[in-house]
Coordinates of C-alpha atoms in Angstrom, one line a residue:
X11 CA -36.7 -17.3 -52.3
X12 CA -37.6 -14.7 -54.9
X13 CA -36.4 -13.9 -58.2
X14 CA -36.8 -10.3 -59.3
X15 CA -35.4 -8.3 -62.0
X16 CA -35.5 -4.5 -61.7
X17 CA -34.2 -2.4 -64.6
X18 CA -35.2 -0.4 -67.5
X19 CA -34.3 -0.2 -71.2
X20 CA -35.0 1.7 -74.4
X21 CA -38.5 0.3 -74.7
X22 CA -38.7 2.6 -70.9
X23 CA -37.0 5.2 -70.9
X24 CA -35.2 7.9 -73.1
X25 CA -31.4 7.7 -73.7
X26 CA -30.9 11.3 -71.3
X27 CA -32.6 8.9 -68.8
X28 CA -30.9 5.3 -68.9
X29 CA -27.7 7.5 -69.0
X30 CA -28.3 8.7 -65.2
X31 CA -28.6 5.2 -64.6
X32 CA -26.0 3.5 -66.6
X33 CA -23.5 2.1 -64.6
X34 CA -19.6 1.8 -66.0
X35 CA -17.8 -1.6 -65.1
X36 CA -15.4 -0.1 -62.8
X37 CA -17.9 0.4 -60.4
X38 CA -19.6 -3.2 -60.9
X39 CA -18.2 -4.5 -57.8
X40 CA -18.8 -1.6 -55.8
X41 CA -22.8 -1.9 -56.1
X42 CA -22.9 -5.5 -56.4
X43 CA -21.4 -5.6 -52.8
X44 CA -23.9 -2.2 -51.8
X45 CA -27.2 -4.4 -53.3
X46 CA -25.6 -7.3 -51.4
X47 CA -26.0 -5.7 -48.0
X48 CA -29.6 -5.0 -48.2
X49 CA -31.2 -7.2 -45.6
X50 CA -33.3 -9.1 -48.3
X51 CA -31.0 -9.5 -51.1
X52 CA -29.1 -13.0 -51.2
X53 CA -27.9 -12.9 -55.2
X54 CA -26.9 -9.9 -57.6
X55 CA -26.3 -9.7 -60.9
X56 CA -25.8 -5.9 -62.8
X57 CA -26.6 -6.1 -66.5
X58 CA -25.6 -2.2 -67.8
X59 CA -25.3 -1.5 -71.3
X60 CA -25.9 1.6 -73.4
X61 CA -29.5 0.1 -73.8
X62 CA -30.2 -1.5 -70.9
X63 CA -29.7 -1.2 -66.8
X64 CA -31.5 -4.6 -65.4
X65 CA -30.6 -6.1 -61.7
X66 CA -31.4 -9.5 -61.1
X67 CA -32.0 -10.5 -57.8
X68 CA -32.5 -13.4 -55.4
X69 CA -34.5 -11.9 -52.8
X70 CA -36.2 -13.5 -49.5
X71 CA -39.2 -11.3 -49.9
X72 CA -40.1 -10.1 -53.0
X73 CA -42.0 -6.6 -51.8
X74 CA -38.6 -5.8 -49.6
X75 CA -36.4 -6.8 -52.0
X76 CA -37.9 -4.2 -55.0
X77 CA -38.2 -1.7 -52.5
X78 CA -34.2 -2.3 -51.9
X79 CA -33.5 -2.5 -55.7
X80 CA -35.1 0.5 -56.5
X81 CA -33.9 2.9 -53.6
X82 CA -30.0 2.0 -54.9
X83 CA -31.0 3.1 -58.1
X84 CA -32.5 6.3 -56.6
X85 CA -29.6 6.6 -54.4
X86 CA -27.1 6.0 -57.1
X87 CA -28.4 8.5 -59.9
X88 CA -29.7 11.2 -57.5
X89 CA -33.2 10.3 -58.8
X90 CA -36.1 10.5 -56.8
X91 CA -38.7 7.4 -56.9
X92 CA -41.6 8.5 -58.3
X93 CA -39.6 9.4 -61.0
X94 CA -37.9 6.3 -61.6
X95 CA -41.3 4.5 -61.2
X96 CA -42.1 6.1 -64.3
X97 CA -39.5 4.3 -66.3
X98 CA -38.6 1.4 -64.1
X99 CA -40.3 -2.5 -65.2
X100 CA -39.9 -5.1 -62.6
X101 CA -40.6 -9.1 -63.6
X102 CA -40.8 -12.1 -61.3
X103 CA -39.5 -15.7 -61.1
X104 CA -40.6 -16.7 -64.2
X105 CA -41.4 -13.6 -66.0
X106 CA -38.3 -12.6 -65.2
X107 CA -35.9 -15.8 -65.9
X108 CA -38.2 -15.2 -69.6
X109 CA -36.8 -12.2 -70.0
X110 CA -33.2 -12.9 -69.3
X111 CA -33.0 -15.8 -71.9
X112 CA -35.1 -13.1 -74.6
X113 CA -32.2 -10.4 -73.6
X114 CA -29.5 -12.9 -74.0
X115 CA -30.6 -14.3 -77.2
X116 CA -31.0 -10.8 -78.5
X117 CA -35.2 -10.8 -78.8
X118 CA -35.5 -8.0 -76.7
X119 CA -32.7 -5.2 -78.5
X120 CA -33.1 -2.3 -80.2
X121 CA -31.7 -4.1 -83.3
X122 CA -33.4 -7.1 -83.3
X123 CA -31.2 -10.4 -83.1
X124 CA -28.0 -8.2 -82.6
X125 CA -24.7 -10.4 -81.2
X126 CA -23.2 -7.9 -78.7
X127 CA -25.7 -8.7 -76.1
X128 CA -24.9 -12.0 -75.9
X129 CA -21.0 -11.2 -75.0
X130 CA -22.3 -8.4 -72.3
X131 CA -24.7 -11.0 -70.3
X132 CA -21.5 -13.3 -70.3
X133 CA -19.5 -10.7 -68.7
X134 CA -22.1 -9.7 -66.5
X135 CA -22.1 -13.1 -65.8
X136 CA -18.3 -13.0 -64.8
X137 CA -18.2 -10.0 -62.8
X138 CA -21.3 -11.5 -60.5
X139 CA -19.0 -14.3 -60.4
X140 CA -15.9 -11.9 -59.9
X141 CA -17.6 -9.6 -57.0
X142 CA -19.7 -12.8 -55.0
X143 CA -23.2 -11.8 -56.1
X144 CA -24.0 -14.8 -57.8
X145 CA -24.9 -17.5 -56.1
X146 CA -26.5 -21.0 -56.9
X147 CA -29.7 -19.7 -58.2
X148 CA -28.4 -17.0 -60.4
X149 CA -25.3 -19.0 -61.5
X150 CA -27.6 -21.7 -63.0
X151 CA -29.7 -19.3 -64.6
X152 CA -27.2 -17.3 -66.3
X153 CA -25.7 -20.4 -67.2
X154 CA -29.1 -21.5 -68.8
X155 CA -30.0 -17.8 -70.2
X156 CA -26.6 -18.2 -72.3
X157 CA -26.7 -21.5 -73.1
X158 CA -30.2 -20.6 -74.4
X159 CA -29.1 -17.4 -76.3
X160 CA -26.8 -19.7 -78.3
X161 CA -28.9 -22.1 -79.1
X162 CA -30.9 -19.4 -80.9
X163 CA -28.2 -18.1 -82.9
X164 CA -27.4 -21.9 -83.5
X165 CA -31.1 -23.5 -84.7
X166 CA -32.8 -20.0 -85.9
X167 CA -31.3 -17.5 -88.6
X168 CA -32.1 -15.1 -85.9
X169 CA -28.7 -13.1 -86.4
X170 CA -27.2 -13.7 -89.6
X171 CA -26.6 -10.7 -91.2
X172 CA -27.9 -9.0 -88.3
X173 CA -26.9 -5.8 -87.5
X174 CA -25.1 -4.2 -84.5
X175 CA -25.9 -0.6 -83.0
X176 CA -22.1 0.6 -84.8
X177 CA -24.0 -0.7 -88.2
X178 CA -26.9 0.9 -87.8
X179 CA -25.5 4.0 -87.0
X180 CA -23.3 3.7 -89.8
X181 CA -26.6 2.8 -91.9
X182 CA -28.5 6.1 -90.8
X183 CA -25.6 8.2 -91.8
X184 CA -26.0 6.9 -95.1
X185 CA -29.5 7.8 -95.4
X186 CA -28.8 11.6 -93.9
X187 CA -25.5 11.5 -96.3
X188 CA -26.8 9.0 -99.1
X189 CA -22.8 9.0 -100.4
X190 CA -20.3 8.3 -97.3
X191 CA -17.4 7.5 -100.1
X192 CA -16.3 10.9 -100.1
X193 CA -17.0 11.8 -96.8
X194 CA -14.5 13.0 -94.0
X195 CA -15.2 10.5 -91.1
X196 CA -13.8 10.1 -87.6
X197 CA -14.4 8.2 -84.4
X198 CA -14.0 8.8 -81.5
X199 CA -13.1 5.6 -79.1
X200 CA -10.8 2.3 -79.8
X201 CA -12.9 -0.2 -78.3
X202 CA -15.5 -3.2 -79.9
X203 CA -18.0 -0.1 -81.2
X204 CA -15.2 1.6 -83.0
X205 CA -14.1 -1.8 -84.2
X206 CA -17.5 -2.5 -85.5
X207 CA -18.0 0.6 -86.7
X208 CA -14.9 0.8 -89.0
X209 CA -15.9 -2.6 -90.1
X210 CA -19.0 -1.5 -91.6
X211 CA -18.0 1.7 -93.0
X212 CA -15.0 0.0 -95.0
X213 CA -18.2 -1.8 -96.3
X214 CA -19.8 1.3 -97.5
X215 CA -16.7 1.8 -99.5
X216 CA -14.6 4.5 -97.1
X217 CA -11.5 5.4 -98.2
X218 CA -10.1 7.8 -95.2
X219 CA -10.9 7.0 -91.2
X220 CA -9.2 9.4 -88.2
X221 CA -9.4 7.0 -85.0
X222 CA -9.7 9.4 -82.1
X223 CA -8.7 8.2 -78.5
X224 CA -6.7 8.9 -75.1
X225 CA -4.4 6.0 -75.7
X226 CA -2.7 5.3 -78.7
X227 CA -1.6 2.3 -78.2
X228 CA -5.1 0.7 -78.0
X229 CA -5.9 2.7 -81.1
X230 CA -3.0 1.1 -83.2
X231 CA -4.3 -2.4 -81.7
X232 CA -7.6 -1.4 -83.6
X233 CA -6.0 -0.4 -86.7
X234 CA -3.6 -3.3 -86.9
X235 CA -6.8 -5.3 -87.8
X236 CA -7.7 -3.7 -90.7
X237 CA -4.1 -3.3 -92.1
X238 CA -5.8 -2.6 -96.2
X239 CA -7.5 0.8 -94.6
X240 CA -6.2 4.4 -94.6
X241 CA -7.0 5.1 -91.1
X242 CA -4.9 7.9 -89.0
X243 CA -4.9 8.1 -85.8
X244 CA -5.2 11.0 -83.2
X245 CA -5.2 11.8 -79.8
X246 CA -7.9 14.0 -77.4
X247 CA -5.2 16.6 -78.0
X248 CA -5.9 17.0 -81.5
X249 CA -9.8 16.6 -81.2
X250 CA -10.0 20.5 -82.6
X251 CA -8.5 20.2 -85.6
X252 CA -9.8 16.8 -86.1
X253 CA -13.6 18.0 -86.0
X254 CA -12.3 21.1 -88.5
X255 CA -11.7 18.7 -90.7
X256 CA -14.6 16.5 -90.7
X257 CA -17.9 15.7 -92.0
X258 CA -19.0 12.9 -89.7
X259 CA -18.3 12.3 -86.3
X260 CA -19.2 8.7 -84.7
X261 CA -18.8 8.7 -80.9
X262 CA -18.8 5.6 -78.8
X263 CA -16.0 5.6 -76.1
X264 CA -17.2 4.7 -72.1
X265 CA -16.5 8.3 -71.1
X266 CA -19.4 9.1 -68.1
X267 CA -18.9 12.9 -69.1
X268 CA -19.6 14.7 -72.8
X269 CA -16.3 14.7 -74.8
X270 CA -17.9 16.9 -77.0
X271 CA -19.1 19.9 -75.5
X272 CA -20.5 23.6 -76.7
X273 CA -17.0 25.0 -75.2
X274 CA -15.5 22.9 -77.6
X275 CA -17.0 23.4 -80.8
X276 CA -17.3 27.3 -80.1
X277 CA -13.7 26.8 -79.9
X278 CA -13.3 25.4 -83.5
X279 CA -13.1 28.1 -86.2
X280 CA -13.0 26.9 -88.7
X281 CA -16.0 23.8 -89.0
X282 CA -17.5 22.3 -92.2
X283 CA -20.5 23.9 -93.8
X284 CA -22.7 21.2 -91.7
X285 CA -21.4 18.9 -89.4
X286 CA -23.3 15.5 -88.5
X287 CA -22.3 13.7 -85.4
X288 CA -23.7 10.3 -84.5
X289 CA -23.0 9.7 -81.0
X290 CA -24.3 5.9 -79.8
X291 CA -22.4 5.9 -76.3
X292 CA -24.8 5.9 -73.1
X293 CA -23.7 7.9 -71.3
X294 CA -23.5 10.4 -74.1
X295 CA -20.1 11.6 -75.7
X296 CA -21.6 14.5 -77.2
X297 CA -23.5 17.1 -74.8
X298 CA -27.1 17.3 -76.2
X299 CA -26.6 21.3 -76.1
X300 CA -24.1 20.9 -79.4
X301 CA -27.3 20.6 -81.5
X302 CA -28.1 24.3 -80.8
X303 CA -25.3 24.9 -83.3
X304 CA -27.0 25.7 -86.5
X305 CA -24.3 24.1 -88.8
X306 CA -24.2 21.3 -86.5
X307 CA -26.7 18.2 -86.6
X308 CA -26.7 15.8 -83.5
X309 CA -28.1 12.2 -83.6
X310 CA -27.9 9.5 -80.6
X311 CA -28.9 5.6 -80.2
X312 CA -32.6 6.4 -79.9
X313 CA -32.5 8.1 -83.4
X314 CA -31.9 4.3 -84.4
X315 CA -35.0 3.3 -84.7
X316 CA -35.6 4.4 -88.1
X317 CA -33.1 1.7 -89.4
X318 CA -34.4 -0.7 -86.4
X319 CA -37.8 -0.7 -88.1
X320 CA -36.9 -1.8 -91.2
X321 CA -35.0 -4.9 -89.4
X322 CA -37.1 -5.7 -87.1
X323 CA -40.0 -6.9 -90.1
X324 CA -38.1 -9.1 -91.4
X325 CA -37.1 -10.9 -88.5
X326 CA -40.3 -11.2 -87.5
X327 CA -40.6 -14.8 -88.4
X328 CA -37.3 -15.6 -87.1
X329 CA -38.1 -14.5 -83.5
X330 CA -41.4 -16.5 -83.2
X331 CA -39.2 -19.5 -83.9
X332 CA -36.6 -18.2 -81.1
X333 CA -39.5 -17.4 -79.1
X334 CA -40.5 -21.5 -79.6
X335 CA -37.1 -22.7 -78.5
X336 CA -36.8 -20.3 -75.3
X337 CA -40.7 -21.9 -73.8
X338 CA -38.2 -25.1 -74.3
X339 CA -35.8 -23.6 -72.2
X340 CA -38.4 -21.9 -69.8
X341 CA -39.8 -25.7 -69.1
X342 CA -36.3 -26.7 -68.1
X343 CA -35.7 -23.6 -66.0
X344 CA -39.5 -25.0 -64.2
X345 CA -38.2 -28.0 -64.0
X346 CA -35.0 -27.3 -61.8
X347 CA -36.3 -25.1 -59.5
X348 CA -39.7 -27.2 -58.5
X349 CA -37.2 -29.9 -57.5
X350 CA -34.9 -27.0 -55.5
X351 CA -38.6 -27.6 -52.7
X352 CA -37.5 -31.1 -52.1
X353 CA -33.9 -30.0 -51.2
X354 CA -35.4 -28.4 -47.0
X355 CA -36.6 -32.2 -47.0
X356 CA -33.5 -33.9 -48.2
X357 CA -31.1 -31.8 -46.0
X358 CA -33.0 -32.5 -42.7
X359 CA -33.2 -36.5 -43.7
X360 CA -29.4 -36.6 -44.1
X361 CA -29.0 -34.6 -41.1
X362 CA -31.6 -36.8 -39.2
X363 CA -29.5 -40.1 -40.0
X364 CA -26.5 -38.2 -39.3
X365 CA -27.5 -37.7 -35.5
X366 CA -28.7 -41.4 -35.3
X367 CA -25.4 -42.6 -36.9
X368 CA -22.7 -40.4 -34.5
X369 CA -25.0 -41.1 -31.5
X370 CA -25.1 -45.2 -32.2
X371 CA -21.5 -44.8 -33.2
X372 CA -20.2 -43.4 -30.0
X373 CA -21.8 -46.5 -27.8
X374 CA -20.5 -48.7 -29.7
X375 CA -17.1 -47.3 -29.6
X376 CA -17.4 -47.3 -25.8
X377 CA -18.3 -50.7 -25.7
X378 CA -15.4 -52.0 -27.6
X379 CA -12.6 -50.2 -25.8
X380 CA -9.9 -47.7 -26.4
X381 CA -7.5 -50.4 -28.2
X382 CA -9.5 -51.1 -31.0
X383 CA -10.9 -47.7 -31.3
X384 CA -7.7 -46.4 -32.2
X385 CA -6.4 -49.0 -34.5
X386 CA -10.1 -49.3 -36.2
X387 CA -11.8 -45.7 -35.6
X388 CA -11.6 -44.9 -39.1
X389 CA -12.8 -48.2 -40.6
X390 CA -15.8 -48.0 -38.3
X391 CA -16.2 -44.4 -39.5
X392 CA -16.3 -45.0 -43.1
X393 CA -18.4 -48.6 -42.9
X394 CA -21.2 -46.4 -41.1
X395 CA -21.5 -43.4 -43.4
X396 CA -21.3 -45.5 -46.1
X397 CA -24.2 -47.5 -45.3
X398 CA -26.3 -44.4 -44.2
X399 CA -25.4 -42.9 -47.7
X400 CA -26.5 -46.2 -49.6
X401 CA -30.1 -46.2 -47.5
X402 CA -30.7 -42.2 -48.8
X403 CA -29.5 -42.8 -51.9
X404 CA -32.6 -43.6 -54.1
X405 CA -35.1 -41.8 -52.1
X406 CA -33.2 -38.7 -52.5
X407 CA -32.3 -39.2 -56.2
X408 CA -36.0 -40.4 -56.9
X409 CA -37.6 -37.0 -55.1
X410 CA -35.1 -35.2 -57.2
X411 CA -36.2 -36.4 -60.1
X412 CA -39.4 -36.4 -59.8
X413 CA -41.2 -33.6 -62.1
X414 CA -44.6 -34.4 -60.9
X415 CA -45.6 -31.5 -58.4
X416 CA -48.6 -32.8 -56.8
X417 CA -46.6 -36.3 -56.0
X418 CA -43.5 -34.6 -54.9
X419 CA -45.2 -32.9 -52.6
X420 CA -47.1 -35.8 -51.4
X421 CA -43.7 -37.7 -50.6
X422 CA -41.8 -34.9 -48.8
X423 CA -45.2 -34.6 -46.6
X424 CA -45.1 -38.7 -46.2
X425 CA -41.0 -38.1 -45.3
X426 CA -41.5 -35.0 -43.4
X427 CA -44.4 -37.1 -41.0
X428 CA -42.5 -41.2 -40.9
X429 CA -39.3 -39.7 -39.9
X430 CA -40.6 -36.9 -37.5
X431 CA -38.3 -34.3 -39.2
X432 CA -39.8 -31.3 -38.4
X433 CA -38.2 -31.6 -34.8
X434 CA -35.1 -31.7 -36.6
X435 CA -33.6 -28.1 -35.4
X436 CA -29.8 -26.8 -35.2
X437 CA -28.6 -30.5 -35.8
X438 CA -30.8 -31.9 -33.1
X439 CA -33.4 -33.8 -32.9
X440 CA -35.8 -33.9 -29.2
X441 CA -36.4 -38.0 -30.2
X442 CA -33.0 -39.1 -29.9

């Protein structure tokens, strides 16, 4: 068995090019189950977020199992492969159980240290769980990668006072505005983003927020949490007017199409003297054509990275101290799935004294007679499993346990040889 992640990020490709990619959660389950009936995939999990697209995979041979993984993705985005090869990075067992637990603790974002990630590996997490990709590999190392991810936040300052993408957006629109106090803002979307987002700009001292979305019913949920803001809220309907009448636009909904498009703003007469719009959804709210506007300035997650920099130094510090704990957590992983060779060994030993104990068990039974056999079948039953299970006890629990490859491996050859259990095929054994 293989591990394998396949997947690309921001640090591979452009945000025109994870959105081809980018896969919305309704349609989790659908290529969960497609991945799941490749020949040489046993596990899936999909991790798809505006930064990120990464499959992890439990493969029975690694070179197969890629070659799977990446024509779904070529398949799925009308790509061809050479030109996802350009972008693609693919890790292995360790490398790639590394790079979970960096993800999950937030080492590996665009804003360094950033909490969302943590709450989108958990439900990637769930819906492997949901749709039957996960299996007992992947299950304990998603368990591990978020275990490890809050130990970080826990023993590291890591993410206090870190920011989110909503924040930094919010923090580049103060340096293209400098004074967002006076400033007509909307948003477009009702969801954690928009949340976030009106979070930080009530920070920045924002009187007036429109809250743009199809349902109105989630956007009064949103504004019911922040009950000491002016916030008005709108639907698609009134997008028009809405943009007439503002001077910033953030845009973060889970739309797969534009929302704002050059139809639309062509449409609207009567626009501010410039018009900035911020959009950090993947796939993109606003159609990249809209910058073509002259009065109109377009800005997306990758244009981030002028507020990422100035995070990222002083965290610095903080991640080689994450970086410290996750080696910790690495060890374990090492640990766990050296003793996963012992477990052939272990299953053909129980399976070996399993054959010896129904075949002893039946002549003895016909020795001692229908009459007794059914008044003391069961006794007889339980009295000789239980002694088979107290003989395999230790030796199984002892190989287990031990983290010592080389002697491991000596004992399951020592096993494999004094009990003849290579013979040991479809739950029979030629000796018997």
């Amino acid at each position: 068995m293989n591990i394998i992640v396949v997947g690309l990020s921001h640090k591979t490709a452009p945000v025109e090019f994870r959105e081809k990619l980018s896969i919305p959660k309704v349609r989790i389950g659908e290529a969960i189950r497609e991945l799941c009936n490749y020949s040489h995939i046993e596990e899936v999990a999909i991790l798809s977020t505006c930064n990120r697209l990464e499959i992890y995979l439990l493969t029975s041979d690694t070179y197969q199992g890629i070659r799977e993984a990446t024509q779904f993705l070529a398949d799925s985005s009308d790509l061809s492969l050479s030109e996802l090869r350009q972008h693609l990075f693919i890790l292995l067992h360790q490398d790639a159980v590394m790079h979970l637990m960096r993800v999950t603790a937030g080492l590996d974002s665009l804003i360094l240290g950033e909490g969302q990630i943590l709450s989108q590996v958990k439900q990637c997490y769930q819906l492997g769980q949901q749709y039957q990709g996960i299996g007992p590999v992947l299950n304990y190392i998603f368990k591990q990668a978020i275990s490890a991810g809050k130990r970080v936040r826990t023993e590291t300052q890591i993410s206090t006072g870190a920011v989110s993408i909503s924040s930094a957006a919010v923090e580049l629109a103060q340096i293209k505005k400098q004074d967002l106090r006076l400033a007509k803002i909307t948003i477009l979307g009702a969801g954690k983003m928009s949340r976030l987002l009106v979070q930080h700009l009530l920070s920045k001292r924002v009187k007036d927020i429109n809250i743009v979305n199809r349902s109105t019913e989630r956007a009064k949920l949103l504004v019911d949490q922040f009950k000491e803001a002016n916030i008005n809220i709108y639907t698609f309907s009134d997008l028009k007017n809405v943009l007439e009448n503002s001077d910033i636009v953030f845009t973060g909904t889970s739309s797969q199409e534009p929302i704002i498009t050059p139809e639309l703003i062509a449409d609207c007469k009567n626009l501010p003297s410039e018009l900035m719009l911020f959009d950090i959804a993947v796939p993109r709210n606003v159609d990249p054509n809209v910058a073509q506007f002259e009065n109109i300035k377009v800005f997306n997650v990758d244009d981030l990275k002028v507020v990422v920099s100035q995070n990222q130094q002083t965290r610095r510090k903080m991640a080689k101290a994450a970086e410290i704990l996750l080696e910790e957590e690495l060890a374990a992983f090492s640990i766990w799935w050296s003793s996963l060779e012992a477990i052939p060994t272990i299953n053909k030993l129980r399976e070996k004294a399993e054959i010896i104990r129904v075949k002893e068990l039946e002549k003895a039974i016909s020795r001692l007679g229908n009459e007794f056999v059914s008044d003391h079948h069961e006794i007889v039953e339980s009295l000789t499993r239980g002694i088979v299970n107290k003989i395999l006890h230790d030796p199984m629990v002892q190989l287990r346990a031990q983290q010592d490859i080389e002697i491991r491996g000596r004992a399951l050859k020592i096993l494999q040889t004094l009990f003849n259990l290579d013979t040991i095929k479809n739950g029979v054994s030629p000796t018997l």
